[in-house]
PDB file of C-alpha atoms in Angstrom:
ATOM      1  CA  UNK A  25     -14.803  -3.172  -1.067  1.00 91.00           C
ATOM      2  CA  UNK A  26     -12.486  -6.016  -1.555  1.00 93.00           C
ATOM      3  CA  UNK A  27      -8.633  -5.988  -2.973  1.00 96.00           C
ATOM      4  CA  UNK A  28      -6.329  -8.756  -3.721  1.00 95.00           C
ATOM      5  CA  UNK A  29      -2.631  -8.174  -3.351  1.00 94.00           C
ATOM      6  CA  UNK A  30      -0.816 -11.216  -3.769  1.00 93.00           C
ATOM      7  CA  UNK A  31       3.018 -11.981  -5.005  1.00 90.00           C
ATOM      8  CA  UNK A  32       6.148 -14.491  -4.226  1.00 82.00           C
ATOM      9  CA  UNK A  33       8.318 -14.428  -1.696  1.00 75.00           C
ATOM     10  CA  UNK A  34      11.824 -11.762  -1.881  1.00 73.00           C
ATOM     11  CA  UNK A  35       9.552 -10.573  -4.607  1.00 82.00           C
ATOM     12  CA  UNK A  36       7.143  -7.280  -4.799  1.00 91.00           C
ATOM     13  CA  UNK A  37       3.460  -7.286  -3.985  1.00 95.00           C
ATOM     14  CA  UNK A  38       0.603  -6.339  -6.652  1.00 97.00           C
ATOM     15  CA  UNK A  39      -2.590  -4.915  -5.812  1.00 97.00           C
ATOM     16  CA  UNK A  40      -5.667  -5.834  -7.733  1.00 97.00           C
ATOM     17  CA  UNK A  41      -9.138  -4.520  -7.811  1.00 95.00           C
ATOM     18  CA  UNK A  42     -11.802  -6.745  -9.810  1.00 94.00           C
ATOM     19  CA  UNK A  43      -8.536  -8.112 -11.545  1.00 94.00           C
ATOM     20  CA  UNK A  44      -7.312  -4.345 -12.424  1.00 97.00           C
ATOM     21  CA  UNK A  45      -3.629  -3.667 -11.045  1.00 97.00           C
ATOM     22  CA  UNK A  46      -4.013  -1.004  -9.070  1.00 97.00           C
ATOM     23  CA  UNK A  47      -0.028  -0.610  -7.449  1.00 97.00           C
ATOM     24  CA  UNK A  48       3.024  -2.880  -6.697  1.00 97.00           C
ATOM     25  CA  UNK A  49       5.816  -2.781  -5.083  1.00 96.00           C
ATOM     26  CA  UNK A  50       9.380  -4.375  -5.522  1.00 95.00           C
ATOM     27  CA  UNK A  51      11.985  -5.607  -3.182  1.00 89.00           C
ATOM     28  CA  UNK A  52      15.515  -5.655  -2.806  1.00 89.00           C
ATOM     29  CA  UNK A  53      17.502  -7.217  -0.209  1.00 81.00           C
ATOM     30  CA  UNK A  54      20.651  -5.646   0.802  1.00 78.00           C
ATOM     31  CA  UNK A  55      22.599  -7.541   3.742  1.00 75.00           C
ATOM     32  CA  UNK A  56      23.108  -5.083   6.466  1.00 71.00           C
ATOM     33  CA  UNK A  57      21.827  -2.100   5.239  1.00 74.00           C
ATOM     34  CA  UNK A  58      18.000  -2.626   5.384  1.00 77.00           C
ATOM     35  CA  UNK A  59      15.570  -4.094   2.513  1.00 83.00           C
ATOM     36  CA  UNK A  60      14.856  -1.519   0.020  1.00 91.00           C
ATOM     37  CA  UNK A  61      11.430  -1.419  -1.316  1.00 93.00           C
ATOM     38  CA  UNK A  62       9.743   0.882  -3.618  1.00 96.00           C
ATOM     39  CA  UNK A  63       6.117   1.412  -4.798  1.00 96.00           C
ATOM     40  CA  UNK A  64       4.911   2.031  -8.143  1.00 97.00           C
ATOM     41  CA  UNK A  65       1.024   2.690  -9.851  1.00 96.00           C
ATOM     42  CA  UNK A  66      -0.071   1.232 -12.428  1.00 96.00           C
ATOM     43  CA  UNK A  67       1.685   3.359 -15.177  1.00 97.00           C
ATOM     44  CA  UNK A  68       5.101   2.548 -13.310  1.00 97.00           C
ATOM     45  CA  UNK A  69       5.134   5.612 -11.631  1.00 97.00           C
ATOM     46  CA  UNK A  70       7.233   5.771  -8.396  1.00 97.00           C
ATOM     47  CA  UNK A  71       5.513   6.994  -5.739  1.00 96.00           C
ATOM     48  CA  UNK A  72       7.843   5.946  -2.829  1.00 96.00           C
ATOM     49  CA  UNK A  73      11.118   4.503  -1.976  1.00 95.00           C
ATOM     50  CA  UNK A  74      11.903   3.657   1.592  1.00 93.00           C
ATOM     51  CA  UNK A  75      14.955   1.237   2.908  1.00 90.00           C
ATOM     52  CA  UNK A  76      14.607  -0.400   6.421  1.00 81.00           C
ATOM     53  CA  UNK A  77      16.718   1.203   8.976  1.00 71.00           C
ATOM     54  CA  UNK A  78      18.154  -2.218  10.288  1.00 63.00           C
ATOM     55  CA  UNK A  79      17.611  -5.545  11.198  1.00 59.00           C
ATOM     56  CA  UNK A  80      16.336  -5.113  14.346  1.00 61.00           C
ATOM     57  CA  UNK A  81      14.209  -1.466  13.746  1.00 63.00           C
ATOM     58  CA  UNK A  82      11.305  -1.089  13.155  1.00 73.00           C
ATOM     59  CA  UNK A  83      11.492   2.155  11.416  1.00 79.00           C
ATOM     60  CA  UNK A  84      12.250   3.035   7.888  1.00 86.00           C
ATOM     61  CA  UNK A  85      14.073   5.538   5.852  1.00 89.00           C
ATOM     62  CA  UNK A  86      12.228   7.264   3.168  1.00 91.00           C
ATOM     63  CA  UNK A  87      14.634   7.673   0.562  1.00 93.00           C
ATOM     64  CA  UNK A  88      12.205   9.395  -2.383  1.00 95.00           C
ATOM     65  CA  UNK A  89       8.880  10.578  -2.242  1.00 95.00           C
ATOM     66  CA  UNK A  90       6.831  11.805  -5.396  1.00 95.00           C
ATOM     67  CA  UNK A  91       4.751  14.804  -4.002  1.00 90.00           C
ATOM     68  CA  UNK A  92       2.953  15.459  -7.322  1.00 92.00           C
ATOM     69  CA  UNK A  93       1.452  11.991  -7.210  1.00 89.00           C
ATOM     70  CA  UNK A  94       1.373  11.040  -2.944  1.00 88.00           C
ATOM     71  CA  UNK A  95       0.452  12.807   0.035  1.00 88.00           C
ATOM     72  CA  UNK A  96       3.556  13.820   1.997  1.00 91.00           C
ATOM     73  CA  UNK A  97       4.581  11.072   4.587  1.00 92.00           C
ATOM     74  CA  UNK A  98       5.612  12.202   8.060  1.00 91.00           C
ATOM     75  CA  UNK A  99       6.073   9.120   9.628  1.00 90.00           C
ATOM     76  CA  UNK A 100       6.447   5.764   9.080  1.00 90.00           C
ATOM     77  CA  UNK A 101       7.279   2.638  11.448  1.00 87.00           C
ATOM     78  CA  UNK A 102       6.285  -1.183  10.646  1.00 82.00           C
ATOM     79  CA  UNK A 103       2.859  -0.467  13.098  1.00 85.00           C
ATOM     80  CA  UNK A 104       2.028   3.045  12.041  1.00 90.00           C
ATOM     81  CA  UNK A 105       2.064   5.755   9.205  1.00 91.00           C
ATOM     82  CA  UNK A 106       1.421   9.579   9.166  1.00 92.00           C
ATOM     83  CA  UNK A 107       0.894  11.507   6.303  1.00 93.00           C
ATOM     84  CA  UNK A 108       0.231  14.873   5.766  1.00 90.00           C
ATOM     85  CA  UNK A 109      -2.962  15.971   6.483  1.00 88.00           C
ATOM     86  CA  UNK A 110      -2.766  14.029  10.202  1.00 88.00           C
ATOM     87  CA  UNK A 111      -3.821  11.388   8.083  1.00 91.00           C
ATOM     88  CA  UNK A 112      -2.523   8.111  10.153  1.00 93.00           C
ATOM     89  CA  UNK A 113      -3.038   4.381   9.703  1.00 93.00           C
ATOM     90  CA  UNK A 114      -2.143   1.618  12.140  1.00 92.00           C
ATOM     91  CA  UNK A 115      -1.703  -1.953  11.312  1.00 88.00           C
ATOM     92  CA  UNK A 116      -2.173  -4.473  14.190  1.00 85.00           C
ATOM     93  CA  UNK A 117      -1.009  -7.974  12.917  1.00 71.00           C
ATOM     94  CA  UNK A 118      -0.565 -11.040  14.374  1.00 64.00           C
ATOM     95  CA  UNK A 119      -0.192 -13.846  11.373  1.00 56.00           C
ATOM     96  CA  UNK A 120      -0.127 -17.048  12.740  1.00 57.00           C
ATOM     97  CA  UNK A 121      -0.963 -19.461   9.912  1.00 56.00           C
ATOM     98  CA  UNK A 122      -4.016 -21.563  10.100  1.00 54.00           C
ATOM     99  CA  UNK A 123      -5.269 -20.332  13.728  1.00 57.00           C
ATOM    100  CA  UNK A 124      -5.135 -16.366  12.926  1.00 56.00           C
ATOM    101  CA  UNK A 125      -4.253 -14.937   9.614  1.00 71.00           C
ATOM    102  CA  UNK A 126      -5.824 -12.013  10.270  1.00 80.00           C
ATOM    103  CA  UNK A 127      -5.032  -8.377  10.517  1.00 85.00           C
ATOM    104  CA  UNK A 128      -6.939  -5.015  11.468  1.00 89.00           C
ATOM    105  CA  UNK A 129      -5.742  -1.637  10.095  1.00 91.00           C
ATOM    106  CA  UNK A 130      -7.008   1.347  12.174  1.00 92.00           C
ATOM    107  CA  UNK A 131      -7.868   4.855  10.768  1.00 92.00           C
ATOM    108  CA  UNK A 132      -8.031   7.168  14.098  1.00 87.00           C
ATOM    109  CA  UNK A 133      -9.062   4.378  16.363  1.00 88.00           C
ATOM    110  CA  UNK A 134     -11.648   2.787  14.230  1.00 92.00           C
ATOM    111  CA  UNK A 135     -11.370  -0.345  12.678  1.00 92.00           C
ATOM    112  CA  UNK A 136     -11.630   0.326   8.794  1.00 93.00           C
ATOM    113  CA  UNK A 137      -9.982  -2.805   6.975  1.00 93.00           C
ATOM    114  CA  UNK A 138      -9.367  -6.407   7.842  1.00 90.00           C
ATOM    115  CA  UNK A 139      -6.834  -8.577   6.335  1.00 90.00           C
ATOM    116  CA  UNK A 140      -6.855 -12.098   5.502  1.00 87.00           C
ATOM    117  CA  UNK A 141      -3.560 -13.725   4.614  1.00 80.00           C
ATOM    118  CA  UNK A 142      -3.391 -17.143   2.207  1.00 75.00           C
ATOM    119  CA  UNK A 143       0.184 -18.243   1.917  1.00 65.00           C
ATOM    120  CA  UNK A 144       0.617 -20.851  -0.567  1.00 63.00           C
ATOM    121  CA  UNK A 145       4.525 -22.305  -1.146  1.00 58.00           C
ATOM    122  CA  UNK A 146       6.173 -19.472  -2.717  1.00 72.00           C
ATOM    123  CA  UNK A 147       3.171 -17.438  -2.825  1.00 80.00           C
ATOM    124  CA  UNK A 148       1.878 -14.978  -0.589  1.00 83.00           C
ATOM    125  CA  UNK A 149      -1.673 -13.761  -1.155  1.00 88.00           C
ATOM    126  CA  UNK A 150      -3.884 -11.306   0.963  1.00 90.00           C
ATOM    127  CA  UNK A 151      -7.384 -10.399   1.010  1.00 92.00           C
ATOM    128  CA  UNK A 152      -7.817  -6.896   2.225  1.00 93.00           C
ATOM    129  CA  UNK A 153     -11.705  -5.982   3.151  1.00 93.00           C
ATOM    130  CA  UNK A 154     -12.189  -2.030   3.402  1.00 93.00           C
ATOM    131  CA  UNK A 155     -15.717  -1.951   5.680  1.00 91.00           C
ATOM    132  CA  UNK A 156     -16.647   1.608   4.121  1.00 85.00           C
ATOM    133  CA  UNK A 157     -16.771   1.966   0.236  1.00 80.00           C
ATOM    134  CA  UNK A 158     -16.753   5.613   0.406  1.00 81.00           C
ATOM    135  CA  UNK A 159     -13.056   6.070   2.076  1.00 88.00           C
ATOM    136  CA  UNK A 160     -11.400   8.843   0.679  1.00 90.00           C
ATOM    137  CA  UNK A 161      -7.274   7.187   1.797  1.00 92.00           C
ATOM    138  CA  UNK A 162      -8.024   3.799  -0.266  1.00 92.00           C
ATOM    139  CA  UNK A 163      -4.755   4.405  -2.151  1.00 92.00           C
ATOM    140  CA  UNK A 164      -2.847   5.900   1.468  1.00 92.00           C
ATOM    141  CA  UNK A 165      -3.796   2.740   3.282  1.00 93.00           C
ATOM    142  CA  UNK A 166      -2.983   0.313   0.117  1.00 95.00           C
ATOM    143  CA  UNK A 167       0.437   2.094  -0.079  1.00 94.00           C
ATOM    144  CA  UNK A 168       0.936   2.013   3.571  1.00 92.00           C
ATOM    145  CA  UNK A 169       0.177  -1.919   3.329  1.00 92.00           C
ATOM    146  CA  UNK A 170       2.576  -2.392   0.722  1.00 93.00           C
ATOM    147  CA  UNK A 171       5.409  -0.564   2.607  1.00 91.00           C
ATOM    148  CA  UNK A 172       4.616  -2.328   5.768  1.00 86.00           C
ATOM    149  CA  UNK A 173       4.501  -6.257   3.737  1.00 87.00           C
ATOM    150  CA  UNK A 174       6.888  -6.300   0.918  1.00 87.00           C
ATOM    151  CA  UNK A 175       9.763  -7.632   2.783  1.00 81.00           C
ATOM    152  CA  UNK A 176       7.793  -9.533   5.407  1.00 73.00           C
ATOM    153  CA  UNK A 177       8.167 -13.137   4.203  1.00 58.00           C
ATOM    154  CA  UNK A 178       7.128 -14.993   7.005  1.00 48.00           C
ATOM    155  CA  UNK A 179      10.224 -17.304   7.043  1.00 40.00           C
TER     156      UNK A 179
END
């Protein structure tokens, strides 16, 4: 299963299934006080809100939740996210354009998705390949993605 998330830079990110928006996410930067980026479905519903904890950390701050519409989150760190349910995702990344735009997200030790990255001028665009169709976290593990590469503009 195959999704497209793609946006501009110090913008949000969209996710797309066969052309369908799935989520997005938008982006604010605030000197000093950690990016703040929140995550909406497709009927603009916020599901999360989370502000880095600084400019060195790799932690962040989750500022709202909705618990009606997303799994509680426990934990969440740029490499790693828990959410209720011990359900926990792990993002190893090492972009380097041209010789490795690759990623590998982990769900309990097993590879599940890889991720290409295309970055074009102002645009960012990923291809995210999920190796089993019949994963019941899709929307976890897109959400977790989003948190994790909103405000990671490469430059």
């Amino acid at each position: 299963m195959e999704f497209t998330i793609k946006g501009e830079f110090y913008s949000g990110l969209n996710v797309y299934k066969n052309n369908e928006l799935l989520l997005y996410s938008k982006f604010k930067h605030r000197w000093f006080r950690g990016d703040l980026i929140s995550v909406f479905d497709k009927d603009d519903n916020l599901l999360i809100e989370v502000s880095e904890s600084g400019m060195w950390d790799d932690k962040y701050l989750i500022r709202y939740q909705n618990k009606d519409l997303l799994a509680t989150i426990l934990f969440l760190s740029r490499n790693e996210i828990m959410f209720s349910g011990n359900i926990k995702f792990k993002l190893s990344q090492t972009w380097v354009i041209l010789l490795n735009p690759f990623a590998k997200i982990y769900y309990e030790e097993k590879e599940i998705a890889r991720v290409n990255l295309k970055r074009f001028m102002t645009i960012r665009q990923f291809s995210l390949q999920l190796k089993d169709e019949n994963f019941i976290y899709i929307d976890n593990l897109l959400i977790y993605f989003l948190l994790n590469q909103t405000s990671n503009n490469f430059g």
